[in-house]
Coordinates of C-alpha atoms in Angstrom, one line a residue:
Chain H
M1201 CA -38.4 -1.4 -249.3
A1202 CA -41.6 -3.3 -250.0
G1203 CA -43.6 -0.2 -249.3
I1204 CA -41.9 1.7 -252.1
L1205 CA -43.0 -0.9 -254.6
A1206 CA -46.5 -0.4 -256.0
P1207 CA -48.1 -2.7 -253.5
G1208 CA -50.9 -3.5 -255.9
L1209 CA -48.5 -5.6 -257.9
G1210 CA -47.9 -8.3 -255.3
V1211 CA -51.5 -8.4 -254.2
L1212 CA -52.7 -8.6 -257.8
A1213 CA -50.4 -11.6 -258.5
H1214 CA -51.5 -13.4 -255.4
L1215 CA -55.2 -12.7 -255.8
E1216 CA -55.1 -13.9 -259.3
R1217 CA -53.6 -17.2 -258.1
L1218 CA -56.1 -17.7 -255.3
E1219 CA -59.0 -16.9 -257.6
N1220 CA -57.9 -19.6 -260.0
Q1221 CA -57.4 -22.1 -257.2
T1222 CA -60.7 -21.7 -255.4
S1223 CA -62.9 -21.5 -258.5
R1224 CA -63.7 -24.6 -260.5
S1225 CA -60.3 -24.2 -262.2
R1226 CA -59.8 -27.9 -262.4
K1227 CA -62.7 -28.2 -264.9
R1228 CA -61.2 -25.6 -267.2
S1229 CA -58.8 -26.9 -269.8
E1230 CA -55.0 -26.4 -269.5
A1231 CA -54.9 -24.2 -272.5
Q1232 CA -57.4 -21.7 -271.1
A1233 CA -55.4 -21.6 -267.9
Q1234 CA -52.2 -21.0 -269.7
E1235 CA -53.8 -18.1 -271.5
R1236 CA -54.8 -16.5 -268.3
V1237 CA -51.4 -16.9 -266.8
L1238 CA -49.9 -15.3 -269.8
G1239 CA -52.4 -12.5 -269.7
T1240 CA -51.5 -11.8 -266.1
K1241 CA -47.9 -12.0 -266.9
I1242 CA -48.3 -9.4 -269.5
Q1243 CA -50.2 -7.1 -267.2
K1244 CA -47.4 -7.4 -264.6
L1245 CA -44.8 -6.8 -267.2
R1246 CA -46.6 -3.7 -268.3
H1247 CA -46.4 -2.5 -264.7
L1248 CA -42.7 -3.4 -264.5
R1249 CA -42.0 -1.5 -267.6
D1250 CA -43.9 1.5 -266.5
D1251 CA -42.6 1.7 -263.0
P1252 CA -38.8 1.8 -262.9
R1253 CA -38.8 1.5 -259.2
A1254 CA -40.9 -1.6 -259.3
A1255 CA -38.3 -3.0 -261.7
L1256 CA -35.6 -2.2 -259.2
W1257 CA -37.5 -3.9 -256.4
H1258 CA -38.2 -7.0 -258.5
R1259 CA -34.6 -7.4 -259.4
R1260 CA -33.6 -7.3 -255.7
G1261 CA -36.4 -8.8 -253.8
S1262 CA -38.1 -12.1 -254.1
V1263 CA -41.7 -12.7 -255.1
K1264 CA -42.4 -14.3 -251.8
A1265 CA -41.9 -11.0 -250.0
C1266 CA -45.0 -9.6 -251.7
I1267 CA -47.1 -12.5 -250.4
A1268 CA -46.1 -11.4 -246.9
N1269 CA -47.8 -8.1 -247.6
V1270 CA -51.1 -9.8 -248.2
E1271 CA -53.8 -10.7 -245.6
P1272 CA -52.4 -13.1 -243.0
N1273 CA -54.8 -16.0 -243.6
R1274 CA -53.7 -16.2 -247.2
T1275 CA -50.2 -16.6 -246.0
V1276 CA -51.2 -19.7 -244.0
E1277 CA -52.5 -21.4 -247.1
V1278 CA -49.3 -20.8 -248.9
N1279 CA -47.3 -22.2 -245.9
E1280 CA -49.5 -25.3 -245.9
Q1281 CA -48.7 -25.8 -249.6
E1282 CA -45.0 -25.4 -248.9
A1283 CA -45.1 -27.8 -246.0
L1284 CA -46.8 -30.4 -248.2
E1285 CA -44.2 -29.9 -251.0
E1286 CA -41.5 -30.4 -248.5
K1287 CA -43.1 -33.5 -247.1
L1288 CA -43.5 -34.9 -250.6
E1289 CA -39.8 -34.3 -251.3
N1290 CA -38.9 -36.1 -248.1
V1291 CA -41.0 -39.1 -248.8
K1292 CA -39.6 -39.4 -252.4
A1293 CA -36.1 -39.3 -250.9
I1294 CA -36.8 -42.1 -248.4
L1295 CA -38.4 -44.2 -251.2
Q1296 CA -35.1 -43.9 -253.1
A1297 CA -33.2 -44.8 -250.0
Y1298 CA -34.8 -48.2 -249.9
H1299 CA -32.6 -49.3 -252.7
F1300 CA -29.8 -49.5 -250.1
T1301 CA -31.7 -52.3 -248.3
G1302 CA -31.4 -54.4 -251.4
L1303 CA -35.1 -54.4 -252.0
S1304 CA -37.3 -51.6 -253.2
G1305 CA -40.4 -51.2 -255.3
K1306 CA -43.3 -49.2 -256.7
L1307 CA -47.0 -49.8 -256.4
T1308 CA -48.6 -50.4 -259.8
S1309 CA -52.2 -50.5 -261.0
R1310 CA -52.0 -54.3 -261.0
G1311 CA -50.1 -54.7 -257.8
V1312 CA -46.4 -54.1 -257.2
C1313 CA -43.1 -54.0 -259.1
V1314 CA -40.3 -55.1 -256.9
C1315 CA -36.7 -54.1 -257.6
I1316 CA -33.9 -56.4 -256.4
N1317 CA -30.5 -54.8 -256.1
T1318 CA -27.4 -57.0 -256.0
A1319 CA -23.9 -56.4 -254.6
F1320 CA -20.7 -58.2 -253.8
E1321 CA -18.4 -57.1 -251.1
G1322 CA -19.5 -53.5 -251.3
N1323 CA -19.5 -53.4 -255.1
L1324 CA -23.0 -52.4 -256.3
L1325 CA -24.0 -54.6 -259.2
D1326 CA -27.0 -55.2 -261.5
S1327 CA -30.6 -54.8 -260.5
Y1328 CA -33.5 -57.0 -261.4
F1329 CA -37.2 -56.5 -261.3
V1330 CA -40.3 -58.7 -260.7
D1331 CA -43.7 -57.3 -261.5
L1332 CA -46.4 -59.0 -259.4
V1333 CA -50.1 -59.0 -260.0
I1334 CA -52.1 -59.0 -256.8
Q1335 CA -54.8 -61.5 -257.6
K1336 CA -55.8 -64.9 -256.3
P1337 CA -53.5 -66.7 -257.2
L1338 CA -50.7 -64.2 -257.0
R1339 CA -48.7 -64.2 -260.3
I1340 CA -45.7 -62.8 -262.0
H1341 CA -46.7 -60.4 -264.8
H1342 CA -43.1 -60.0 -266.1
H1343 CA -39.6 -59.9 -264.8
S1344 CA -36.0 -59.4 -265.8
V1345 CA -34.6 -62.4 -263.9
P1346 CA -32.1 -64.4 -266.1
V1347 CA -33.5 -67.6 -267.5
F1348 CA -31.0 -69.8 -265.7
I1349 CA -32.1 -68.6 -262.3
P1350 CA -34.7 -71.1 -260.9
L1351 CA -37.5 -68.5 -260.6
E1352 CA -40.4 -70.9 -261.2
E1353 CA -39.1 -73.3 -258.6
I1354 CA -38.8 -70.5 -256.0
A1355 CA -42.2 -69.1 -256.9
A1356 CA -43.8 -72.6 -256.7
K1357 CA -42.4 -73.0 -253.1
Y1358 CA -43.2 -69.6 -251.7
L1359 CA -45.0 -67.1 -253.8
Q1360 CA -48.6 -68.0 -252.8
T1361 CA -47.9 -68.5 -249.1
N1362 CA -45.3 -65.8 -248.3
I1363 CA -44.3 -63.0 -250.7
Q1364 CA -41.5 -61.9 -248.4
H1365 CA -39.9 -65.3 -248.3
F1366 CA -40.2 -65.6 -252.1
L1367 CA -38.5 -62.3 -252.6
F1368 CA -35.8 -62.9 -250.0
S1369 CA -35.0 -66.3 -251.5
L1370 CA -34.9 -64.8 -255.0
C1371 CA -32.6 -62.1 -253.6
E1372 CA -30.2 -64.8 -252.4
Y1373 CA -30.0 -66.5 -255.7
L1374 CA -29.6 -63.2 -257.7
N1375 CA -26.9 -61.8 -255.3
A1376 CA -25.0 -65.0 -255.4
Y1377 CA -25.1 -65.1 -259.2
S1378 CA -24.1 -61.5 -259.4
G1379 CA -21.2 -62.2 -257.1
R1380 CA -19.9 -65.2 -259.0
K1381 CA -20.2 -63.2 -262.3
Y1382 CA -18.3 -60.3 -260.8
Q1383 CA -15.4 -62.6 -259.7
A1384 CA -15.2 -64.2 -263.1
D1385 CA -15.3 -60.8 -264.9
R1386 CA -12.6 -59.4 -262.6
L1387 CA -10.4 -62.5 -263.3
Q1388 CA -10.8 -62.0 -267.0
S1389 CA -10.2 -58.2 -267.0
D1390 CA -7.6 -57.8 -264.3
F1391 CA -5.5 -61.0 -264.4
A1392 CA -5.5 -61.9 -268.1
A1393 CA -1.7 -61.9 -267.9
L1394 CA -1.7 -64.9 -265.5
L1395 CA -4.1 -66.9 -267.6
T1396 CA -2.6 -69.1 -270.3
G1397 CA -5.9 -69.7 -272.1
P1398 CA -9.5 -68.3 -272.2
L1399 CA -11.6 -68.5 -269.1
Q1400 CA -14.4 -71.1 -269.7
R1401 CA -17.7 -70.3 -267.9
N1402 CA -21.4 -71.1 -268.1
P1403 CA -24.1 -68.4 -268.0
L1404 CA -24.9 -69.2 -264.4
C1405 CA -21.2 -68.7 -263.6
N1406 CA -21.2 -71.8 -261.4
L1407 CA -18.8 -73.8 -263.4
L1408 CA -15.5 -72.3 -264.2
S1409 CA -12.5 -73.8 -265.9
F1410 CA -9.1 -72.1 -266.6
T1411 CA -5.4 -72.6 -266.9
Y1412 CA -2.9 -70.2 -265.3
K1413 CA 0.8 -69.7 -264.5
L1414 CA 2.3 -68.0 -261.5
D1415 CA 5.2 -66.8 -263.6
P1416 CA 3.8 -65.8 -267.0
G1417 CA 7.1 -65.6 -268.8
G1418 CA 8.8 -68.5 -267.0
Q1419 CA 9.5 -72.2 -267.5
S1420 CA 7.0 -73.7 -265.1
F1421 CA 4.1 -75.9 -266.1
P1422 CA 0.7 -74.2 -266.0
F1423 CA -2.0 -75.2 -263.5
C1424 CA -5.4 -76.3 -264.5
A1425 CA -8.3 -75.3 -262.3
R1426 CA -11.9 -76.4 -262.3
L1427 CA -14.4 -74.7 -259.9
L1428 CA -17.9 -76.0 -259.3
Y1429 CA -20.4 -74.0 -257.2
K1430 CA -23.1 -76.5 -256.4
D1431 CA -24.8 -74.2 -253.9
L1432 CA -26.4 -71.5 -256.1
T1433 CA -26.8 -69.2 -253.1
A1434 CA -23.1 -69.2 -252.5
T1435 CA -20.3 -67.1 -254.0
L1436 CA -17.5 -69.6 -253.1
P1437 CA -17.1 -73.0 -254.9
T1438 CA -18.1 -76.3 -253.3
D1439 CA -15.8 -78.4 -255.4
V1440 CA -12.3 -77.4 -256.6
T1441 CA -9.8 -79.4 -258.5
V1442 CA -6.4 -78.1 -259.4
T1443 CA -4.1 -80.2 -261.6
C1444 CA -0.7 -79.6 -263.1
Q1445 CA -0.4 -79.9 -266.9
G1446 CA 3.0 -81.5 -266.5
G1447 CA 1.6 -85.0 -266.5
E1448 CA 4.4 -86.7 -264.7
A1449 CA 4.5 -87.0 -260.9
L1450 CA 5.0 -83.6 -259.4
S1451 CA 7.9 -82.7 -257.1
T1452 CA 6.9 -82.1 -253.5
S1453 CA 7.1 -78.3 -253.8
W1454 CA 4.7 -78.4 -256.8
E1455 CA 2.4 -80.7 -255.0
E1456 CA 2.3 -78.4 -252.0
Q1457 CA 1.6 -75.4 -254.3
R1458 CA -1.2 -77.3 -256.1
A1459 CA -2.8 -78.3 -252.8
S1460 CA -2.6 -74.8 -251.3
H1461 CA -4.2 -73.4 -254.5
E1462 CA -7.1 -75.7 -254.1
T1463 CA -7.6 -74.5 -250.5
L1464 CA -7.3 -70.8 -251.6
F1465 CA -9.9 -71.2 -254.3
C1466 CA -12.3 -72.7 -251.8
T1467 CA -11.9 -70.0 -249.2
K1468 CA -11.3 -66.7 -251.0
P1469 CA -13.0 -65.0 -253.9
L1470 CA -11.5 -65.9 -257.2
H1471 CA -10.1 -62.4 -258.1
Q1472 CA -8.6 -62.0 -254.7
V1473 CA -6.7 -65.3 -255.0
F1474 CA -5.2 -64.1 -258.2
A1475 CA -4.4 -60.7 -256.7
S1476 CA -2.4 -62.5 -254.1
F1477 CA -0.6 -64.5 -256.8
A1478 CA 0.2 -61.3 -258.6
R1479 CA 1.6 -59.7 -255.4
R1480 CA 3.7 -62.8 -254.6
E1481 CA 5.1 -62.8 -258.1
K1482 CA 5.9 -59.1 -257.9
L1483 CA 7.6 -59.6 -254.5
E1484 CA 9.7 -62.5 -255.9
M1485 CA 10.7 -60.5 -258.9
S1486 CA 11.8 -57.6 -256.7
L1487 CA 13.8 -60.0 -254.5
V1488 CA 15.6 -61.5 -257.5
S1489 CA 16.6 -58.2 -259.1
Chain Q
M377 CA -52.1 -16.9 -277.8
D378 CA -49.5 -16.0 -280.4
A379 CA -50.2 -12.3 -280.1
E380 CA -49.9 -12.4 -276.4
L381 CA -46.6 -14.3 -276.6
A382 CA -45.3 -11.7 -279.0
E383 CA -46.4 -8.9 -276.7
E384 CA -44.7 -10.6 -273.7
R385 CA -41.4 -10.7 -275.7
V386 CA -41.8 -7.0 -276.6
L387 CA -42.5 -6.1 -273.0
Q388 CA -39.5 -8.0 -271.7
A389 CA -37.3 -6.1 -274.2
E390 CA -38.8 -2.8 -273.2
I391 CA -38.2 -3.5 -269.5
A392 CA -34.6 -4.3 -270.1
A393 CA -34.3 -1.0 -271.9
V394 CA -35.9 0.9 -269.0
R395 CA -33.6 -0.7 -266.6
R396 CA -30.6 0.2 -268.5
A397 CA -31.8 3.8 -268.6
C398 CA -32.5 3.7 -264.8
E399 CA -29.2 2.8 -263.4
N400 CA -25.5 2.9 -264.0
P401 CA -25.1 0.3 -266.7
P402 CA -24.0 -2.9 -265.0
A403 CA -21.9 -5.6 -266.7
P404 CA -23.8 -7.1 -269.6
W405 CA -23.9 -10.6 -268.3
E406 CA -25.0 -9.5 -264.8
E407 CA -27.9 -7.6 -266.2
K408 CA -29.0 -10.6 -268.3
S409 CA -29.0 -13.0 -265.4
R410 CA -30.8 -10.5 -263.2
V411 CA -33.5 -10.1 -265.7
Q412 CA -33.7 -13.8 -266.2
K413 CA -33.9 -14.4 -262.5
S414 CA -36.8 -12.1 -261.9
F415 CA -38.8 -13.4 -264.8
Q416 CA -38.1 -16.9 -263.6
A417 CA -39.4 -15.9 -260.2
I418 CA -42.6 -14.6 -261.7
H419 CA -43.0 -17.6 -263.9
Q420 CA -42.4 -20.1 -261.1
F421 CA -44.8 -18.2 -258.8
T422 CA -47.7 -18.2 -261.3
S423 CA -47.2 -21.8 -262.6
E424 CA -46.8 -23.3 -259.1
G425 CA -50.1 -21.8 -258.2
W426 CA -51.7 -24.5 -260.4
K427 CA -50.4 -27.4 -258.3
S428 CA -53.3 -27.4 -256.0
S429 CA -53.1 -28.7 -252.4
K430 CA -55.5 -31.5 -253.3
D431 CA -53.2 -32.9 -256.0
L432 CA -50.2 -32.7 -253.6
K433 CA -52.2 -34.5 -250.9
N434 CA -53.2 -37.3 -253.4
Q435 CA -49.6 -37.7 -254.5
L436 CA -48.4 -37.7 -250.9
G437 CA -51.0 -40.3 -250.0
H438 CA -50.0 -42.6 -252.8
L439 CA -46.3 -42.4 -252.0
E440 CA -46.9 -42.9 -248.3
S441 CA -48.7 -46.2 -249.0
E442 CA -45.7 -47.2 -251.2
L443 CA -43.5 -46.4 -248.2
S444 CA -45.7 -48.4 -245.9
F445 CA -45.6 -51.4 -248.3
L446 CA -41.8 -51.3 -248.5
S447 CA -41.5 -51.0 -244.7
T448 CA -43.6 -54.1 -244.3
L449 CA -41.8 -56.0 -247.0
T450 CA -38.3 -55.3 -245.9
G451 CA -39.1 -55.1 -242.2
I452 CA -37.1 -51.9 -242.2
N453 CA -38.6 -48.5 -241.4
I454 CA -36.5 -45.7 -242.9
R455 CA -37.3 -42.4 -241.3
N456 CA -34.7 -40.0 -242.6
Y457 CA -32.4 -39.9 -245.6
S458 CA -30.0 -37.3 -247.0
R459 CA -27.2 -37.3 -249.5
Q460 CA -24.4 -35.1 -250.8
T461 CA -22.5 -35.4 -254.0
E462 CA -18.9 -34.4 -254.7
D463 CA -17.4 -34.4 -258.1
L464 CA -13.8 -35.6 -257.9
T465 CA -13.0 -35.6 -261.6
S466 CA -9.6 -34.0 -262.2
T467 CA -8.8 -32.3 -265.5
E468 CA -6.5 -35.2 -266.3
M469 CA -9.4 -37.7 -265.9
A470 CA -11.8 -35.5 -267.8
E471 CA -9.4 -35.6 -270.8
K472 CA -9.5 -39.4 -270.7
S473 CA -13.3 -39.4 -270.4
I474 CA -13.2 -40.6 -266.9
R475 CA -15.6 -39.3 -264.3
K476 CA -15.3 -39.8 -260.6
V477 CA -18.0 -38.9 -258.1
L478 CA -18.2 -39.4 -254.4
Q479 CA -21.6 -39.7 -252.7
R480 CA -22.1 -39.3 -249.0
H481 CA -25.3 -40.8 -247.7
R482 CA -26.9 -40.7 -244.3
L483 CA -29.9 -42.6 -243.3
S484 CA -31.7 -43.5 -240.1
G485 CA -34.7 -45.5 -239.0
N486 CA -35.7 -48.5 -237.0
C487 CA -36.6 -52.2 -237.1
H488 CA -39.1 -52.7 -234.4
M489 CA -37.3 -51.6 -231.1
V490 CA -33.9 -51.5 -232.7
T491 CA -32.9 -48.1 -234.1
F492 CA -30.0 -47.6 -236.6
Q493 CA -28.1 -44.7 -238.1
L494 CA -25.9 -45.3 -241.2
E495 CA -23.4 -43.1 -242.8
F496 CA -21.7 -44.4 -245.9
Q497 CA -19.8 -43.3 -249.0
I498 CA -20.2 -44.6 -252.5
L499 CA -17.5 -44.0 -255.1
E500 CA -18.7 -44.0 -258.7
I501 CA -16.2 -44.2 -261.5
Q502 CA -17.3 -43.9 -265.1
N503 CA -14.9 -44.7 -267.9
K504 CA -15.4 -45.5 -271.5
E505 CA -16.2 -49.2 -270.9
R506 CA -18.3 -49.2 -267.7
L507 CA -19.6 -47.6 -264.6
S508 CA -18.4 -49.0 -261.3
S509 CA -20.1 -48.2 -258.0
A510 CA -18.6 -49.2 -254.7
V511 CA -19.2 -48.6 -251.1
T512 CA -16.0 -47.1 -249.7
D513 CA -16.9 -46.5 -246.2
L514 CA -19.7 -47.7 -243.9
N515 CA -20.4 -46.6 -240.4
I516 CA -23.3 -48.1 -238.4
I517 CA -24.6 -46.9 -235.1
M518 CA -27.2 -49.1 -233.4
E519 CA -29.4 -48.8 -230.4
P520 CA -29.5 -50.9 -228.1
T521 CA -25.8 -51.3 -227.8
E522 CA -25.6 -54.1 -225.3
C523 CA -26.7 -56.9 -227.5
S524 CA -23.6 -58.9 -228.6
E525 CA -25.2 -60.8 -231.5
L526 CA -26.3 -57.5 -232.9
S527 CA -22.8 -55.9 -232.6
E528 CA -21.3 -59.0 -234.2
F529 CA -23.1 -58.8 -237.5
V530 CA -22.8 -55.0 -237.4
S531 CA -19.0 -55.1 -237.3
R532 CA -19.0 -57.8 -240.0
A533 CA -21.1 -55.7 -242.3
E534 CA -18.9 -52.6 -241.7
D535 CA -15.8 -54.6 -242.5
R536 CA -17.2 -56.0 -245.7
K537 CA -19.0 -52.8 -246.5
D538 CA -22.0 -54.9 -247.1
L539 CA -25.2 -52.8 -246.8
F540 CA -27.6 -55.4 -248.0
M541 CA -26.3 -58.0 -245.6
F542 CA -26.7 -55.6 -242.7
F543 CA -30.3 -54.9 -243.4
R544 CA -31.2 -58.5 -244.1
S545 CA -29.4 -59.7 -240.9
L546 CA -31.1 -57.0 -238.9
H547 CA -34.5 -58.0 -240.1
F548 CA -34.0 -61.7 -239.4
F549 CA -32.4 -61.0 -236.0
V550 CA -35.3 -58.9 -234.9
E551 CA -37.9 -61.3 -236.2
W552 CA -36.2 -64.1 -234.4
F553 CA -36.0 -62.0 -231.2
E554 CA -39.6 -61.1 -231.4
Y555 CA -40.6 -64.7 -232.0
R556 CA -38.5 -65.8 -229.0
K557 CA -40.2 -63.2 -226.8
R558 CA -43.6 -64.3 -227.9
T559 CA -42.8 -67.9 -227.2
F560 CA -41.5 -67.2 -223.7
K561 CA -44.6 -65.0 -223.0
H562 CA -46.8 -67.9 -224.1
F563 CA -45.1 -70.3 -221.7
K564 CA -45.0 -67.7 -218.9
V565 CA -48.8 -67.2 -219.1
K566 CA -49.3 -71.0 -218.7

């Protein structure tokens, strides 16, 4: 099929390309280059218009087929280019994949910009960046770390002696903060029906205070919970207090419930504790009816 | 330049006309896409010629040093990565401006003498308020398989679907292992 086509067409295109590559084309301006391409295009289009069979071939075949008609060593050069392009795509993909390790980055003219990704129990959450300048001393050019994360403290401890340790430590704080924030957000959005008042939280999400009822419509007194996360690298609270708003001494069953809630909040993520409350309530409702 | 562009347009129109005269007239949309495809091929061919090998090599060199930096920083050497995307949005969802996409990822590499292969899925749901992204499935294959401490945190990571924890633990485990090996060697020599 290729033989039918005016063979000059494929060779012309390829030789044009090679001529431009090997000459000092880099020194020529872009505009000049574009003009030539356009000129070549027009020549080719003229051929296409004039030779109906060529038009037929072009419609069916691919441009690469005409390169195959050209001298073999020219083909090798094209293959090298293709191999390079493929390698480039592969490397770009792997660089993207580093996001899944939690830590990725890009080299900059000043040094490096590191990206910290956060997640909680498989939920992919916010990312933060730290732009480092490679100088003596190493310094942070700018960053997107929230102001309530002790960045300066962590930097003072590790940045100059061990970049890796600095970043891993920062990762810990950011992931924990992200996780606590996620739990509080989920409580507010998914279990608002069980809360009897607004969820009170600080920006660091390590001090939470809320009131809740197990049976939203019912007669029982609401519980009051206060969760303190002293360890900023943890996503579970260190201090939990649950009280009952009733004021008077609680019956034993209430006391048992209150104590079990305290344990639950200490050992399971906040929104999961509430999910279990909601399930229990649903179960009880179905038993009653 | 303008005159040439105009000429190009005229030529394209003439070619289209010649084609129509040549053959049994195909369906109008078919002909348009065929014309577009062959012109696209010519354009691509001529414009790609300008990306010289040297530019590509420079770019490759820069990215490879980025890769080398990340490998040193994380302690993890990723050798292969591929992904597929599947749009799971139903017409019902589309009506409510909800979009659901399932990504399948596969990556493999090593951390010193330990090699790993991960296959995981990420489900992305976009509604009017926010975009949620969650790992819905995580499978990890490790080599060597006999090490119990390794298998322990691997199964924990799989259960919790915690990618980051897996990579961090792997790095620390291997570092500790290498350190222990060096320490023993040191004493052995003595």
